[in-house]
Amino acid sequence: MMKRFLTVFAITLFVVGCSTNKKKNNLNKVFRYNEASNITTLDPAFAKDLRTIWATNQLFNGLVQLNDSLEVLPDIASSWDVLNGGKTYIFHLRTDVLFHKHPLFGSDSTRTVVAEDFVYSFNRLKDPSVASPGKWVLEHVKEYRALDSFTFKVELHEPFPPFLSLMSMRYCAVVPEEAILFFKDKFRSNPIGTGPFQFKLWVENTKLVFRKNQQYHERDQEGNRLPYMEAVAISFLSDKQSEFLQFVQGNLDFLNSIDASYKDDLLTTDGSLTERYKNKIYMMRGPYLNTEYLGVYLDSEEDEVQSLKIRKALNYAFDREKMILYLRNGIGTPAVNGFIPKGLPSFCNMKGYDYQPKIAKELVKSYMEETGAREPSVTISTNSQYLDLCKYIQREVEKTGLNIEIDVMPPSTLRQTKVNGQLSVFRGSWVADYPDAENYLFIFHSDKFSPNGPNYTHYKNKDFNKLFETSIQTVDKKERQKLYQKMDSLLMSSAPVIPLYYDEVVRFTQKNVRGLGMNPINHLSLKRVKKL
């Protein structure tokens, strides 16, 4: 009897063990992450925010792609020629790129991507009836056409060196005409692309699933077809604390955010993992092409912000290193240089505005003597997410004799009033759409005044404009970088902005995740990810 019992017990353990191992093996084939902000579309023509870019990056390809060093590499275009002094681009397409399988393509369930598909995709991007927020990426393009099935020509109005970087954006991904004509507006939830994963299931606000594209064109160095993972599963927990708990419990493979609700539990004040987690999870950090700043509306009716002395005093009056250490747990780099952030080759190590409280006091005193103002005051407008930073700046600046008021408003109100020039000083951030310093400097050209452009400060300088116009026609990278640095220096001397910090990408993964990578534009690529 005992022998029979032991035999049954052993079999039970074996079955349970096999079931557990099978479940573990299946999980090791699925990459799981959460998107707290939700996703509203999977159409690359509307990939204007990071959450949509991440998702569509798994489903679609363009002519070129960026690696983690932000170098432009081939994608559907295997190579290209740049002619006519940088005005003409001839892209030579791969002949083995297939659209995801779907009955729309007939008996073969798929077809090869050809140059005419890029003509159609670009036409769609520009179509007013589509109303894509990404149509601006083609504003430098004069014309484009298919020279043959696998040769695509693009002609620019004038040379524009960042053009290839622009082509790496998801806006420029290729889409099949058959799918757009069939699904129309519903293509947003029925995407068909060429990417390493293909669409499987979307229960909106609950779960999104992609499956491995068995016919994906890219291979690794050993010749193995990418991707390695069988599936990607995206959940939509809106509560950051719940997301964090799911991650530490091992139910998510990746965490990309640091929220106030758990940052002190996760990180030490110097930005390292706390003892509780340092042996359980893995952390990566590096430069992020995002400059956080206070902007000054130079057409404001407030006399204080019209004064260069007050703007410089604001820049000198607070310690950015302390601010990052105590309010951001060491995440970020003090913005004591220019507006161009670390992570770009054009980053300038010039001396900007560091902590000089004595100079700040002297500037405020000089302003008061010149104007007769007894209680000069400046209002800083922000949303609640950055209230702690603004309160810190308030405390420090008021030591100079300049009063600071803080106006807290919803993010949508802040955006709208900023665009309409109703705020004298506002908290802002500028995240790069593409990895070129032109993306940070064009927002200060006088042709870009808000509300018709992103020059929210209404900064105007003829010398800056001339340097900018020269730079975008300068093909030589080193010469262009020098021009960018001159513009950045000129900008800082006028102080229409108070740079706060250059942000960092911070990623947390489970210990078994390999090959995730990281880049300064914080894009997510899962085609080379493995789980051990």
XYZ file of C-alpha atoms in Angstrom:
532
model
C 0.000 0.000 0.000
C 2.778 2.371 0.995
C 4.671 1.474 -2.182
C 1.598 2.257 -4.284
C 1.128 5.579 -2.455
C 4.760 6.572 -3.069
C 4.433 5.685 -6.750
C 1.289 7.837 -7.134
C 2.949 10.679 -5.197
C 6.017 10.521 -7.447
C 3.859 10.605 -10.579
C 1.904 13.573 -9.197
C 5.122 15.473 -8.501
C 6.341 14.683 -12.015
C 3.106 15.913 -13.629
C 3.019 19.079 -11.497
C 6.701 19.688 -12.209
C 6.201 19.258 -15.958
C 3.179 21.576 -15.866
C 5.156 24.202 -13.932
C 8.137 23.930 -16.290
C 5.853 24.185 -19.324
C 4.217 27.313 -17.916
C 7.642 28.818 -17.177
C 8.905 28.001 -20.682
C 5.823 29.592 -22.227
C 6.310 32.758 -20.143
C 9.934 32.897 -21.246
C 8.713 33.278 -24.811
C 6.500 36.295 -24.046
C 7.772 39.816 -23.302
C 5.380 41.637 -20.948
C 5.195 45.345 -20.220
C 2.586 47.832 -19.052
C 1.460 51.033 -20.743
C -0.052 53.249 -18.043
C -1.052 55.975 -20.501
C -3.072 53.603 -22.711
C -2.774 53.338 -26.506
C -5.370 54.850 -28.816
C -4.085 53.775 -32.245
C -1.708 51.338 -33.955
C -1.576 53.372 -37.164
C 2.010 54.663 -37.674
C 0.681 57.834 -39.330
C -0.490 58.826 -35.838
C 2.574 57.714 -33.861
C 3.121 61.079 -32.193
C 3.726 59.945 -28.602
C 6.078 57.451 -27.013
C 3.417 54.874 -26.149
C 2.257 54.688 -29.781
C 5.816 54.766 -31.147
C 6.747 51.821 -28.913
C 3.843 49.703 -30.126
C 4.111 50.583 -33.813
C 7.871 50.063 -33.709
C 7.203 46.343 -33.248
C 4.765 46.213 -36.185
C 6.223 48.443 -38.893
C 9.448 49.297 -40.747
C 10.630 52.266 -42.771
C 13.410 52.952 -45.221
C 16.010 53.296 -42.459
C 16.347 52.687 -38.724
C 18.451 53.967 -35.820
C 20.647 51.842 -33.603
C 21.145 52.555 -29.903
C 23.984 54.950 -30.784
C 21.508 56.881 -32.978
C 23.372 55.983 -36.160
C 21.244 55.651 -39.291
C 21.260 52.053 -40.549
C 19.533 50.248 -43.423
C 16.078 48.810 -42.906
C 13.803 48.169 -45.885
C 16.323 50.217 -47.884
C 19.501 48.117 -48.046
C 21.516 51.152 -49.199
C 21.129 54.679 -50.550
C 22.948 57.295 -52.596
C 23.022 60.994 -51.711
C 23.395 63.157 -54.818
C 23.068 66.740 -55.981
C 24.787 68.252 -52.954
C 22.427 66.562 -50.500
C 19.177 67.339 -52.329
C 18.590 63.923 -53.918
C 18.305 60.532 -52.177
C 18.111 57.257 -54.097
C 16.994 54.352 -51.868
C 17.675 50.784 -53.007
C 15.102 48.489 -51.412
C 15.528 44.930 -50.208
C 13.685 42.367 -52.326
C 12.773 40.040 -49.434
C 10.545 42.220 -47.248
C 6.998 40.867 -46.924
C 3.852 42.325 -45.417
C 2.307 40.412 -42.520
C 0.144 37.512 -43.653
C -3.517 38.386 -44.213
C -6.320 37.137 -46.517
C -6.420 40.601 -48.122
C -3.320 39.643 -50.125
C -5.046 36.732 -51.884
C -3.926 33.136 -52.165
C -0.344 33.863 -51.079
C -1.586 35.716 -47.966
C 1.245 38.235 -48.358
C 3.288 40.117 -50.916
C 6.648 41.817 -51.316
C 7.110 45.485 -50.407
C 7.939 47.596 -53.471
C 8.839 51.231 -54.078
C 5.249 52.127 -54.995
C 4.269 51.210 -51.427
C 6.440 54.055 -50.168
C 4.873 56.420 -52.720
C 1.449 55.435 -51.383
C 2.534 55.688 -47.720
C 4.066 59.147 -48.209
C 0.997 60.343 -50.114
C -1.186 59.140 -47.261
C 0.997 60.935 -44.713
C 0.457 64.210 -46.605
C -3.256 63.669 -47.318
C -5.301 66.408 -45.550
C -8.212 63.995 -45.145
C -5.989 61.659 -43.106
C -4.861 64.573 -40.899
C -1.686 62.865 -39.741
C 0.239 64.837 -37.087
C 3.395 63.588 -38.794
C 2.969 65.258 -42.182
C 5.591 67.840 -41.129
C 8.383 65.269 -41.613
C 7.937 65.686 -45.378
C 7.986 69.496 -45.394
C 11.541 69.490 -46.818
C 10.547 67.024 -49.587
C 9.895 68.439 -53.039
C 8.879 65.209 -54.774
C 9.291 61.423 -54.641
C 8.657 58.554 -57.021
C 9.422 54.911 -57.763
C 12.153 54.553 -60.386
C 11.425 50.815 -60.557
C 10.037 48.145 -58.227
C 12.928 48.400 -55.784
C 14.293 51.929 -56.265
C 12.728 54.919 -54.534
C 13.824 58.501 -55.249
C 13.285 61.494 -52.952
C 14.069 65.067 -54.016
C 14.366 67.814 -51.377
C 13.734 71.534 -51.868
C 17.134 72.273 -50.311
C 19.771 70.143 -48.603
C 18.600 69.118 -45.140
C 21.212 66.997 -43.308
C 18.831 65.525 -40.665
C 16.628 64.081 -43.437
C 17.733 60.444 -42.968
C 17.051 60.662 -39.240
C 13.547 61.915 -40.037
C 12.994 58.889 -42.281
C 13.574 56.598 -39.291
C 10.423 57.903 -37.569
C 7.346 55.635 -37.449
C 5.392 58.254 -39.375
C 7.406 57.170 -42.414
C 6.696 53.453 -42.054
C 5.409 51.591 -45.091
C 1.767 50.460 -45.091
C -0.115 48.338 -47.687
C -2.718 50.123 -49.779
C -4.965 47.043 -49.746
C -5.316 47.203 -45.959
C -5.966 50.958 -45.839
C -8.657 50.748 -48.534
C -10.329 47.793 -46.821
C -10.153 48.838 -43.157
C -10.260 52.622 -43.683
C -10.437 54.275 -40.215
C -10.380 50.848 -38.581
C -6.790 50.321 -39.692
C -5.924 51.820 -36.285
C -7.045 48.533 -34.706
C -6.225 46.216 -37.634
C -2.606 47.110 -38.433
C -0.702 45.256 -41.135
C 2.972 46.038 -41.456
C 6.314 44.372 -42.018
C 7.742 44.428 -38.482
C 9.248 41.706 -36.294
C 5.865 41.156 -34.637
C 2.357 41.163 -36.084
C -0.973 42.124 -34.614
C -2.922 39.377 -32.814
C -5.379 40.777 -30.247
C -6.459 44.091 -28.751
C -8.967 44.396 -25.953
C -8.821 48.152 -25.511
C -7.855 49.376 -22.040
C -7.105 45.765 -21.042
C -4.550 43.902 -23.160
C -2.704 44.116 -26.480
C -0.923 41.077 -27.968
C 1.536 40.767 -30.841
C 2.842 37.462 -32.227
C 6.175 36.693 -33.839
C 6.400 37.425 -37.573
C 7.791 34.154 -38.908
C 8.810 35.811 -42.191
C 10.629 38.833 -40.772
C 13.520 39.908 -42.984
C 16.230 40.704 -40.405
C 18.662 38.136 -38.994
C 21.262 38.200 -36.242
C 25.029 37.841 -36.753
C 24.746 34.043 -36.670
C 22.089 34.088 -39.373
C 19.151 33.356 -37.070
C 15.900 35.016 -38.040
C 14.668 37.739 -35.698
C 12.782 38.192 -33.400
C 13.662 35.721 -30.661
C 10.466 36.143 -28.598
C 7.231 34.424 -29.602
C 4.962 37.230 -28.414
C 4.627 40.658 -26.806
C 1.876 41.259 -24.232
C 1.021 44.826 -23.209
C -1.244 45.556 -20.245
C -2.893 48.888 -19.398
C -2.764 49.426 -15.652
C -3.217 53.171 -15.191
C -2.085 53.219 -11.564
C 1.701 53.543 -11.336
C 1.847 51.876 -7.929
C -0.023 48.833 -9.280
C 2.330 48.710 -12.255
C 5.325 48.738 -9.922
C 3.861 45.949 -7.750
C 3.243 43.809 -10.841
C 6.849 44.329 -11.863
C 8.402 43.449 -8.479
C 6.156 40.367 -8.311
C 7.638 39.223 -11.635
C 4.455 39.656 -13.680
C 6.066 42.304 -15.922
C 9.482 42.007 -17.568
C 10.183 45.700 -17.930
C 9.528 48.987 -16.129
C 10.290 52.319 -17.738
C 9.036 54.871 -15.261
C 9.959 56.306 -11.887
C 6.903 57.558 -10.075
C 6.805 59.520 -6.835
C 4.712 56.753 -5.261
C 7.622 54.289 -5.267
C 10.845 56.091 -6.240
C 12.180 56.253 -2.666
C 11.472 52.547 -2.209
C 13.278 51.672 -5.433
C 16.161 54.171 -5.543
C 18.652 55.703 -3.144
C 19.193 59.471 -3.186
C 22.137 59.051 -5.568
C 20.103 57.094 -8.116
C 21.204 53.527 -7.277
C 18.961 50.573 -6.520
C 18.152 50.188 -2.843
C 19.379 47.138 -0.917
C 15.928 45.616 -1.200
C 16.061 45.389 -4.993
C 19.676 45.470 -6.144
C 19.933 41.668 -6.288
C 16.435 41.129 -7.693
C 16.219 43.395 -10.738
C 18.520 45.036 -13.257
C 18.756 48.791 -13.851
C 20.029 50.686 -16.915
C 20.415 54.438 -17.229
C 21.818 56.822 -19.822
C 21.251 60.194 -21.532
C 17.757 61.042 -22.742
C 17.223 63.668 -25.430
C 14.924 65.690 -23.216
C 15.674 69.126 -21.793
C 13.478 70.218 -18.882
C 13.322 73.991 -18.532
C 11.452 77.123 -17.548
C 10.507 79.217 -20.553
C 10.126 82.989 -20.479
C 7.564 84.657 -22.739
C 9.509 87.665 -23.991
C 6.409 89.495 -25.231
C 4.889 89.395 -21.751
C 3.502 92.613 -20.291
C 5.346 91.925 -17.026
C 8.363 94.234 -16.765
C 10.411 91.721 -14.761
C 10.641 89.070 -17.468
C 11.526 91.717 -20.055
C 14.709 92.337 -18.065
C 17.809 90.344 -19.000
C 19.071 90.872 -15.456
C 16.033 89.147 -13.948
C 16.228 86.284 -16.440
C 19.893 85.761 -15.628
C 19.161 85.995 -11.905
C 16.613 83.193 -12.279
C 19.282 81.084 -13.937
C 21.925 81.700 -11.265
C 19.719 81.547 -8.157
C 19.249 77.811 -7.508
C 21.482 74.755 -7.177
C 20.558 72.284 -9.915
C 22.724 69.517 -8.455
C 20.870 69.622 -5.115
C 17.554 69.756 -6.935
C 18.318 66.548 -8.834
C 19.821 64.775 -5.829
C 16.978 65.441 -3.409
C 13.944 65.750 -5.664
C 14.780 63.289 -8.451
C 16.878 60.690 -6.605
C 19.903 61.551 -8.706
C 18.193 60.888 -12.048
C 19.208 63.543 -14.568
C 22.153 65.816 -15.263
C 22.213 69.453 -14.077
C 21.581 71.720 -17.075
C 24.505 74.068 -16.437
C 25.499 74.232 -20.102
C 23.123 75.056 -22.943
C 19.699 74.011 -24.178
C 21.043 71.119 -26.284
C 21.061 68.054 -23.990
C 23.719 65.471 -23.337
C 23.442 62.507 -25.686
C 23.884 64.557 -28.863
C 27.276 65.158 -30.518
C 26.416 68.868 -30.630
C 26.174 69.059 -26.837
C 28.260 72.064 -25.833
C 30.373 72.011 -22.683
C 30.258 75.779 -22.593
C 29.899 77.507 -19.243
C 26.217 78.240 -18.865
C 24.485 79.106 -15.610
C 25.612 77.288 -12.501
C 24.761 78.109 -8.888
C 25.923 81.683 -8.214
C 23.627 83.123 -5.489
C 25.810 86.206 -4.985
C 25.612 87.138 -8.663
C 21.846 86.493 -8.626
C 21.366 88.893 -5.674
C 23.456 91.581 -7.366
C 21.414 91.291 -10.567
C 18.105 91.624 -8.706
C 19.436 94.569 -6.681
C 20.645 96.286 -9.855
C 17.239 95.772 -11.487
C 15.469 97.299 -8.463
C 17.784 100.328 -8.481
C 17.300 100.899 -12.216
C 13.522 100.546 -12.227
C 12.573 101.660 -8.721
C 10.669 98.391 -8.220
C 10.422 97.624 -4.512
C 8.925 94.146 -4.683
C 9.703 92.622 -8.092
C 7.719 89.451 -8.710
C 7.552 86.650 -11.278
C 4.837 83.986 -11.668
C 5.879 80.464 -12.667
C 3.127 78.313 -14.189
C 3.359 74.538 -13.906
C 1.328 71.370 -13.496
C 1.204 69.344 -10.288
C 3.802 66.815 -11.476
C 6.563 69.425 -11.280
C 5.274 71.375 -8.308
C 8.075 70.150 -6.021
C 10.725 71.427 -8.438
C 9.036 74.811 -8.760
C 8.663 75.153 -4.993
C 12.371 74.451 -4.580
C 13.196 77.124 -7.180
C 10.780 79.498 -5.440
C 12.523 79.109 -2.076
C 15.972 79.649 -3.560
C 15.093 82.562 -5.848
C 13.293 84.477 -3.099
C 16.606 84.654 -1.215
C 17.715 87.114 -3.923
C 14.868 89.563 -3.218
C 12.763 88.456 -6.197
C 9.313 87.194 -5.227
C 8.042 84.043 -6.922
C 4.419 83.002 -7.227
C 3.482 79.527 -8.448
C 0.367 78.938 -10.526
C -0.589 75.245 -10.698
C -2.910 74.207 -13.516
C -3.944 71.020 -15.368
C -1.490 69.882 -18.097
C -3.981 70.638 -20.880
C -4.551 74.182 -19.587
C -0.811 74.724 -19.241
C -0.250 73.663 -22.848
C -3.029 75.853 -24.223
C -2.151 79.004 -22.280
C 1.530 78.547 -23.136
C 0.738 78.304 -26.851
C -1.428 81.432 -26.662
C 1.234 83.509 -24.883
C -0.726 83.918 -21.656
C 2.061 82.819 -19.281
C 5.092 84.935 -18.405
C 7.173 81.981 -17.132
C 6.162 78.360 -17.735
C 7.602 74.942 -17.063
C 8.305 73.058 -20.254
C 10.238 70.164 -21.733
C 11.491 69.438 -25.199
C 11.967 65.822 -26.255
C 13.727 65.156 -29.545
C 11.638 63.734 -32.387
C 14.859 62.831 -34.199
C 18.511 62.825 -33.066
C 19.815 66.110 -34.416
C 20.367 69.372 -32.519
C 18.388 71.165 -35.225
C 15.372 69.695 -33.425
C 16.239 71.787 -30.344
C 17.180 75.006 -32.082
C 14.463 75.468 -34.695
C 11.989 76.199 -31.867
C 13.796 79.520 -31.283
C 13.689 80.734 -34.898
C 11.555 83.866 -35.195
C 9.498 82.264 -38.003
C 8.200 79.721 -35.470
C 6.382 82.094 -33.082
C 3.479 80.419 -31.277
C 0.588 79.879 -31.784
C 1.726 79.021 -35.340
C 4.896 77.275 -34.209
C 6.759 75.981 -31.139
C 8.644 79.210 -30.331
C 6.703 79.693 -27.096
C 9.222 82.219 -25.741
C 8.944 84.504 -28.824
C 12.730 84.730 -28.834
C 13.936 86.771 -31.798
C 17.538 87.284 -32.882
C 18.723 88.018 -36.428
C 22.169 86.480 -35.853
C 20.572 83.306 -34.489
C 18.285 83.083 -37.522
C 21.217 83.462 -39.941
C 23.254 80.795 -38.167
C 20.269 78.450 -38.191
C 19.583 78.951 -41.896
C 23.247 78.294 -42.673
C 23.371 75.188 -40.486
C 20.495 73.346 -42.149
C 22.244 73.631 -45.497
C 25.653 72.576 -44.158
C 26.295 68.946 -45.084
C 29.583 68.601 -43.181
C 28.691 67.242 -39.709
C 31.527 68.908 -37.809
C 30.879 72.305 -39.333
C 27.170 71.962 -38.639
C 27.868 71.053 -35.006
C 29.981 74.189 -34.596
C 27.098 76.290 -35.894
C 24.693 74.545 -33.524
C 26.983 75.305 -30.582
C 27.226 78.987 -31.565
C 23.429 79.188 -31.631
C 23.176 77.496 -28.257
C 25.668 79.964 -26.787
C 23.797 82.915 -28.305
C 20.551 81.596 -26.873
C 21.973 81.278 -23.362
C 23.371 84.814 -23.443
C 19.816 86.124 -23.994
C 18.329 83.730 -21.392
C 14.815 83.194 -22.815
C 14.924 79.852 -20.993
C 16.144 78.584 -17.630
C 17.395 75.025 -18.306
C 16.744 72.783 -15.282
C 18.185 69.376 -16.176
C 18.951 67.008 -19.011
C 16.834 63.954 -18.404
C 17.955 60.334 -18.341
C 16.466 57.135 -19.692
C 16.052 54.715 -16.797
C 15.013 51.128 -17.441
C 14.398 48.280 -15.024
C 14.180 44.654 -16.137
C 13.909 41.251 -14.563
C 17.241 39.443 -14.191
C 16.433 36.958 -16.971
C 15.970 39.599 -19.701
C 18.781 39.996 -22.225
C 19.293 42.176 -25.301
C 16.830 44.955 -24.469
C 19.249 47.816 -25.063
C 18.695 51.525 -24.467
C 18.975 54.718 -26.511
C 18.798 58.506 -25.963
C 15.388 58.821 -27.663
C 13.941 56.086 -25.420
C 12.535 54.012 -28.253
C 11.698 50.382 -27.562
C 13.009 47.636 -29.831
C 12.141 44.056 -28.886
C 13.390 42.108 -31.882
C 16.687 41.129 -30.179
C 15.285 40.512 -26.689
C 15.637 37.088 -25.047
C 14.449 35.700 -21.731
C 16.600 33.040 -20.098
